[in-house]
Amino acid sequence: MTIKSILHRLNTPLQLFSREDIGVREKVKLILSFIKILILNRLFKRSRVVKFLNYKVEFLSQSNLEGILEEIFLRGDYSINLRNNSPVIVDCGGNIGVSVIFFKHYYPDSKITVFEASKKTFDILKRNVEINSLKDVSFLNVAVADRKGKIDFWDNVKNPGGSTSSEEVYYSKSISNEYVKETVSSELLSDYINGRVDLLKIDIEGGEGLVIRDLDSKDKLNNIREIIFEYHYDLNNNQNNFTEIIKILEKNKFKIIIFNNEFGFSSELLKKRQSYHFMVRAHKDDK
């Protein structure tokens, strides 16, 4: 581990202090837990199960774990006020379950349904839910897409956060030999939205447009109050047109907030990339 990589990882903890949604005590606890994983586990323990806050977290890749913790707990990509102490949450692209732990940490009475397409990642997600005794969590080892049945899926063997069902996203990745092409089961998310949903979280690496169009066509967006999704910009991915997604959401009375581009890159650096991602929040005002 180089000094440069340590300094890069310490950049996000420094951003944590600018957040206004959590108190100083919580910030200190988050930073200490993260630094322990960042330094001690890398240099000494090399364990595949670490302690973060009061939770045990099994993982596949140390760098992937650090990136997920940065995005979710330190940067607070999903830190919103749901105005409901027992919210209904649907998590598409649950990865190893850090997002589920996050939601349960701040909303212990939440009811969560989580989808994860990768079998090896899903197995870790399931174990992370079980070893932490997280209640009211149901999980499905399927991809959410625009059809039921079977779809192609490119599973990243080193970084599960980069796995995708979009062939265009796969080809845009710089190290394509880290992916294994598989066939996985797919479901329509609209079949699982049959009542109020306080938060829909989508992180499915370029398939978000397919899911949002499906929800719109089945008139299920009326059931959803908040959506936070990671949008993957890639002009080659014609099925994931950003303009179309925004038009659908605004038609369904959502207001749009765009925040947190990839790694905090400047526009000059991003314009040199074929693809990148940023976060979008779609929310409805109180009636």
Short mmCIF file of C-alpha atoms in Angstrom, two decimals:
data_model
loop_
_atom_site.label_atom_id
_atom_site.label_comp_id
_atom_site.label_asym_id
_atom_site.label_seq_id
_atom_site.Cartn_x
_atom_site.Cartn_y
_atom_site.Cartn_z
CA MET A 1 0.00 0.00 0.00
CA THR A 2 1.54 3.31 -1.08
CA ILE A 3 1.42 6.68 0.64
CA LYS A 4 -0.41 8.02 -2.43
CA SER A 5 -3.18 5.42 -2.12
CA ILE A 6 -3.58 6.15 1.61
CA LEU A 7 -3.86 9.89 0.93
CA HIS A 8 -6.44 9.21 -1.80
CA ARG A 9 -8.55 7.17 0.60
CA LEU A 10 -8.24 9.84 3.30
CA ASN A 11 -9.71 12.48 0.96
CA THR A 12 -13.31 11.31 1.45
CA PRO A 13 -13.10 11.22 5.28
CA LEU A 14 -12.08 14.87 5.10
CA GLN A 15 -15.23 15.59 3.05
CA LEU A 16 -17.28 14.03 5.84
CA PHE A 17 -16.79 17.10 8.02
CA SER A 18 -18.75 19.25 5.58
CA ARG A 19 -21.90 17.15 6.01
CA GLU A 20 -24.70 18.76 8.02
CA ASP A 21 -27.03 15.76 8.31
CA ILE A 22 -25.10 14.01 11.10
CA GLY A 23 -23.47 15.22 14.30
CA VAL A 24 -19.81 15.47 15.27
CA ARG A 25 -19.90 12.32 17.42
CA GLU A 26 -21.24 10.26 14.50
CA LYS A 27 -18.60 11.72 12.18
CA VAL A 28 -15.80 10.76 14.57
CA LYS A 29 -17.12 7.22 14.92
CA LEU A 30 -17.36 6.83 11.14
CA ILE A 31 -13.84 8.14 10.52
CA LEU A 32 -12.23 5.99 13.23
CA SER A 33 -13.98 2.86 11.96
CA PHE A 34 -12.95 3.62 8.38
CA ILE A 35 -9.31 4.40 9.20
CA LYS A 36 -9.04 1.16 11.16
CA ILE A 37 -10.13 -0.77 8.08
CA LEU A 38 -8.04 1.37 5.76
CA ILE A 39 -4.75 0.98 7.61
CA LEU A 40 -4.86 -1.90 10.08
CA ASN A 41 -6.69 -4.42 7.90
CA ARG A 42 -4.55 -3.61 4.87
CA LEU A 43 -1.23 -3.74 6.70
CA PHE A 44 -1.76 -6.38 9.37
CA LYS A 45 -4.94 -8.42 9.59
CA ARG A 46 -5.83 -9.13 5.95
CA SER A 47 -9.14 -10.49 7.19
CA ARG A 48 -12.14 -11.07 4.90
CA VAL A 49 -14.48 -10.00 7.71
CA VAL A 50 -14.01 -6.58 9.32
CA LYS A 51 -15.78 -4.57 11.99
CA PHE A 52 -17.33 -1.27 10.91
CA LEU A 53 -19.17 0.62 13.64
CA ASN A 54 -20.98 -2.23 15.42
CA TYR A 55 -21.40 -4.37 12.30
CA LYS A 56 -19.43 -7.27 10.87
CA VAL A 57 -18.84 -6.94 7.14
CA GLU A 58 -17.61 -9.75 4.93
CA PHE A 59 -16.18 -8.62 1.60
CA LEU A 60 -14.50 -9.78 -1.62
CA SER A 61 -12.04 -6.98 -2.29
CA GLN A 62 -10.42 -4.58 0.18
CA SER A 63 -10.41 -1.68 -2.30
CA ASN A 64 -14.03 -2.36 -3.25
CA LEU A 65 -15.05 -2.40 0.41
CA GLU A 66 -13.29 0.90 1.04
CA GLY A 67 -14.99 2.48 -1.98
CA ILE A 68 -18.44 1.32 -0.89
CA LEU A 69 -17.95 2.56 2.68
CA GLU A 70 -16.75 5.93 1.34
CA GLU A 71 -19.76 6.39 -0.92
CA ILE A 72 -22.44 5.16 1.45
CA PHE A 73 -21.34 5.94 5.01
CA LEU A 74 -18.76 8.71 4.67
CA ARG A 75 -19.94 10.68 1.65
CA GLY A 76 -23.56 9.91 2.46
CA ASP A 77 -24.89 9.23 -1.04
CA TYR A 78 -28.10 7.73 0.43
CA SER A 79 -28.36 9.94 3.49
CA ILE A 80 -31.82 11.49 3.19
CA ASN A 81 -34.69 12.25 5.53
CA LEU A 82 -37.41 9.72 4.72
CA ARG A 83 -39.89 11.29 7.18
CA ASN A 84 -40.97 7.80 8.24
CA ASN A 85 -39.47 5.80 11.11
CA SER A 86 -40.35 2.48 9.46
CA PRO A 87 -39.83 3.14 5.75
CA VAL A 88 -40.28 0.66 2.94
CA ILE A 89 -37.03 0.52 0.96
CA VAL A 90 -36.27 -1.26 -2.32
CA ASP A 91 -32.55 -1.69 -3.03
CA CYS A 92 -31.62 -2.61 -6.61
CA GLY A 93 -27.97 -3.60 -6.83
CA GLY A 94 -27.36 -4.49 -3.19
CA ASN A 95 -23.75 -5.58 -3.79
CA ILE A 96 -22.32 -7.10 -0.57
CA GLY A 97 -24.98 -5.49 1.62
CA VAL A 98 -23.30 -2.32 2.91
CA SER A 99 -26.29 -0.28 1.71
CA VAL A 100 -28.63 -2.56 3.65
CA ILE A 101 -26.49 -2.10 6.77
CA PHE A 102 -26.58 1.66 6.21
CA PHE A 103 -30.38 1.76 5.94
CA LYS A 104 -30.77 -0.44 9.00
CA HIS A 105 -28.28 1.68 10.97
CA TYR A 106 -30.32 4.85 10.49
CA TYR A 107 -33.77 3.23 10.05
CA PRO A 108 -33.71 0.07 12.21
CA ASP A 109 -37.46 -0.51 11.69
CA SER A 110 -37.25 -0.27 7.91
CA LYS A 111 -38.54 -3.05 5.66
CA ILE A 112 -36.08 -3.73 2.85
CA THR A 113 -36.23 -5.75 -0.35
CA VAL A 114 -32.84 -6.07 -2.02
CA PHE A 115 -31.91 -7.39 -5.48
CA GLU A 116 -28.41 -8.57 -6.47
CA ALA A 117 -27.65 -10.36 -9.75
CA SER A 118 -24.15 -11.75 -9.05
CA LYS A 119 -24.28 -15.12 -7.27
CA LYS A 120 -20.99 -14.77 -5.40
CA THR A 121 -21.81 -11.22 -4.34
CA PHE A 122 -25.35 -12.21 -3.35
CA ASP A 123 -24.00 -14.97 -1.08
CA ILE A 124 -21.90 -12.41 0.80
CA LEU A 125 -24.83 -9.99 0.99
CA LYS A 126 -26.98 -12.72 2.52
CA ARG A 127 -24.30 -13.62 5.08
CA ASN A 128 -23.82 -9.94 6.02
CA VAL A 129 -27.55 -9.60 6.68
CA GLU A 130 -27.59 -12.81 8.74
CA ILE A 131 -24.42 -12.27 10.83
CA ASN A 132 -25.72 -8.86 11.88
CA SER A 133 -29.21 -10.23 12.65
CA LEU A 134 -30.87 -7.61 10.45
CA LYS A 135 -34.64 -8.09 10.53
CA ASP A 136 -37.28 -7.44 7.85
CA VAL A 137 -34.82 -7.84 4.97
CA SER A 138 -35.73 -9.99 1.98
CA PHE A 139 -33.22 -10.64 -0.79
CA LEU A 140 -33.44 -11.96 -4.33
CA ASN A 141 -30.55 -13.27 -6.44
CA VAL A 142 -31.86 -11.77 -9.70
CA ALA A 143 -31.20 -8.81 -11.95
CA VAL A 144 -33.86 -6.15 -12.43
CA ALA A 145 -34.32 -5.41 -16.11
CA ASP A 146 -36.97 -4.73 -18.75
CA ARG A 147 -38.05 -8.36 -19.04
CA LYS A 148 -38.46 -11.56 -17.04
CA GLY A 149 -36.36 -14.58 -17.88
CA LYS A 150 -32.62 -14.76 -18.53
CA ILE A 151 -30.16 -12.03 -19.50
CA ASP A 152 -26.41 -11.74 -20.09
CA PHE A 153 -24.45 -10.40 -17.14
CA TRP A 154 -20.79 -9.39 -16.94
CA ASP A 155 -19.57 -10.17 -13.44
CA ASN A 156 -16.44 -8.31 -12.33
CA VAL A 157 -14.36 -10.88 -10.47
CA LYS A 158 -12.25 -8.28 -8.65
CA ASN A 159 -14.68 -5.40 -8.16
CA PRO A 160 -18.29 -6.53 -7.69
CA GLY A 161 -19.42 -2.91 -7.81
CA GLY A 162 -18.54 -2.82 -11.51
CA SER A 163 -20.63 -5.80 -12.60
CA THR A 164 -23.20 -4.95 -15.27
CA SER A 165 -25.96 -6.27 -17.49
CA SER A 166 -25.17 -3.61 -20.11
CA GLU A 167 -22.87 -4.78 -22.88
CA GLU A 168 -22.01 -1.16 -23.71
CA VAL A 169 -20.92 -0.51 -20.11
CA TYR A 170 -18.84 -3.69 -20.15
CA TYR A 171 -16.98 -2.64 -23.31
CA SER A 172 -16.34 0.83 -21.89
CA LYS A 173 -14.48 -0.61 -18.90
CA SER A 174 -10.71 -0.28 -19.16
CA ILE A 175 -9.86 -3.78 -17.85
CA SER A 176 -12.38 -6.04 -19.55
CA ASN A 177 -10.43 -9.22 -18.77
CA GLU A 178 -11.55 -8.90 -15.15
CA TYR A 179 -15.12 -9.76 -16.19
CA VAL A 180 -16.81 -13.13 -16.58
CA LYS A 181 -19.87 -13.34 -18.81
CA GLU A 182 -22.73 -15.26 -17.21
CA THR A 183 -26.43 -15.85 -17.74
CA VAL A 184 -28.56 -14.73 -14.79
CA SER A 185 -32.26 -14.61 -13.98
CA SER A 186 -34.02 -11.30 -14.47
CA GLU A 187 -37.25 -9.85 -13.10
CA LEU A 188 -39.41 -6.80 -13.68
CA LEU A 189 -39.15 -4.49 -10.69
CA SER A 190 -42.71 -3.35 -11.36
CA ASP A 191 -43.94 -6.79 -10.27
CA TYR A 192 -42.56 -6.09 -6.77
CA ILE A 193 -43.97 -2.58 -6.33
CA ASN A 194 -47.50 -3.17 -5.06
CA GLY A 195 -47.77 -0.55 -2.33
CA ARG A 196 -46.04 2.50 -0.89
CA VAL A 197 -42.26 2.66 -1.33
CA ASP A 198 -40.49 5.37 0.66
CA LEU A 199 -37.15 4.94 -1.10
CA LEU A 200 -36.07 3.20 -4.29
CA LYS A 201 -32.30 2.91 -4.59
CA ILE A 202 -30.87 1.88 -7.98
CA ASP A 203 -27.20 1.10 -8.64
CA ILE A 204 -27.16 -1.35 -11.55
CA GLU A 205 -24.35 -0.06 -13.76
CA GLY A 206 -26.16 1.24 -16.83
CA GLY A 207 -29.51 -0.55 -16.57
CA GLU A 208 -31.29 2.19 -14.64
CA GLY A 209 -33.15 3.49 -17.71
CA LEU A 210 -34.67 0.07 -18.39
CA VAL A 211 -36.02 -0.16 -14.84
CA ILE A 212 -37.44 3.37 -14.76
CA ARG A 213 -39.18 2.89 -18.12
CA ASP A 214 -40.71 -0.36 -16.86
CA LEU A 215 -42.00 1.32 -13.69
CA ASP A 216 -43.47 4.16 -15.74
CA SER A 217 -45.20 1.83 -18.22
CA LYS A 218 -46.87 -0.04 -15.34
CA ASP A 219 -47.83 3.20 -13.54
CA LYS A 220 -45.77 2.19 -10.49
CA LEU A 221 -43.86 5.45 -10.08
CA ASN A 222 -46.97 6.84 -8.37
CA ASN A 223 -46.24 4.46 -5.48
CA ILE A 224 -42.69 5.72 -4.96
CA ARG A 225 -41.79 8.80 -2.93
CA GLU A 226 -38.00 9.01 -3.26
CA ILE A 227 -35.57 7.59 -5.81
CA ILE A 228 -31.80 7.76 -5.62
CA PHE A 229 -29.90 6.23 -8.50
CA GLU A 230 -26.41 6.15 -9.93
CA TYR A 231 -26.63 7.24 -13.56
CA HIS A 232 -23.99 5.80 -15.88
CA TYR A 233 -23.26 8.18 -18.71
CA ASP A 234 -22.18 6.39 -21.89
CA LEU A 235 -23.28 7.58 -25.34
CA ASN A 236 -22.98 4.01 -26.65
CA ASN A 237 -25.66 2.81 -24.23
CA ASN A 238 -28.75 3.80 -26.23
CA GLN A 239 -31.09 2.11 -23.75
CA ASN A 240 -30.02 4.46 -20.96
CA ASN A 241 -30.82 7.90 -22.36
CA PHE A 242 -30.58 10.51 -19.60
CA THR A 243 -32.99 12.96 -21.23
CA GLU A 244 -35.66 10.27 -21.48
CA ILE A 245 -35.17 9.24 -17.84
CA ILE A 246 -35.55 12.83 -16.60
CA LYS A 247 -38.65 13.40 -18.74
CA ILE A 248 -40.26 10.27 -17.27
CA LEU A 249 -39.49 11.32 -13.70
CA GLU A 250 -40.68 14.91 -14.18
CA LYS A 251 -43.86 13.67 -15.85
CA ASN A 252 -44.49 11.68 -12.66
CA LYS A 253 -44.09 14.83 -10.50
CA PHE A 254 -40.55 14.16 -9.27
CA LYS A 255 -38.11 17.00 -8.68
CA ILE A 256 -34.53 16.29 -9.72
CA ILE A 257 -31.25 16.83 -7.86
CA ILE A 258 -27.92 15.91 -9.48
CA PHE A 259 -24.94 15.46 -7.16
CA ASN A 260 -21.63 13.66 -6.56
CA ASN A 261 -19.96 12.85 -9.86
CA GLU A 262 -17.45 10.04 -9.99
CA PHE A 263 -14.54 10.56 -7.58
CA GLY A 264 -15.28 14.30 -7.52
CA PHE A 265 -13.53 14.71 -10.89
CA SER A 266 -13.55 18.09 -12.59
CA SER A 267 -15.39 18.51 -15.90
CA GLU A 268 -12.05 18.72 -17.73
CA LEU A 269 -11.08 15.26 -16.51
CA LEU A 270 -14.54 13.79 -17.09
CA LYS A 271 -14.75 14.98 -20.71
CA LYS A 272 -11.77 12.74 -21.52
CA ARG A 273 -13.61 9.65 -20.33
CA GLN A 274 -15.90 7.58 -22.51
CA SER A 275 -18.14 6.86 -19.55
CA TYR A 276 -18.60 7.99 -15.97
CA HIS A 277 -21.34 8.14 -13.38
CA PHE A 278 -23.08 10.63 -11.12
CA MET A 279 -25.85 10.51 -8.54
CA VAL A 280 -29.44 11.59 -9.13
CA ARG A 281 -32.15 12.06 -6.52
CA ALA A 282 -35.78 12.27 -7.59
CA HIS A 283 -38.21 13.30 -4.85
CA LYS A 284 -41.77 14.42 -4.35
CA ASP A 285 -42.77 17.28 -2.06
CA ASP A 286 -45.14 16.77 0.84
CA LYS A 287 -48.74 17.24 -0.20
#
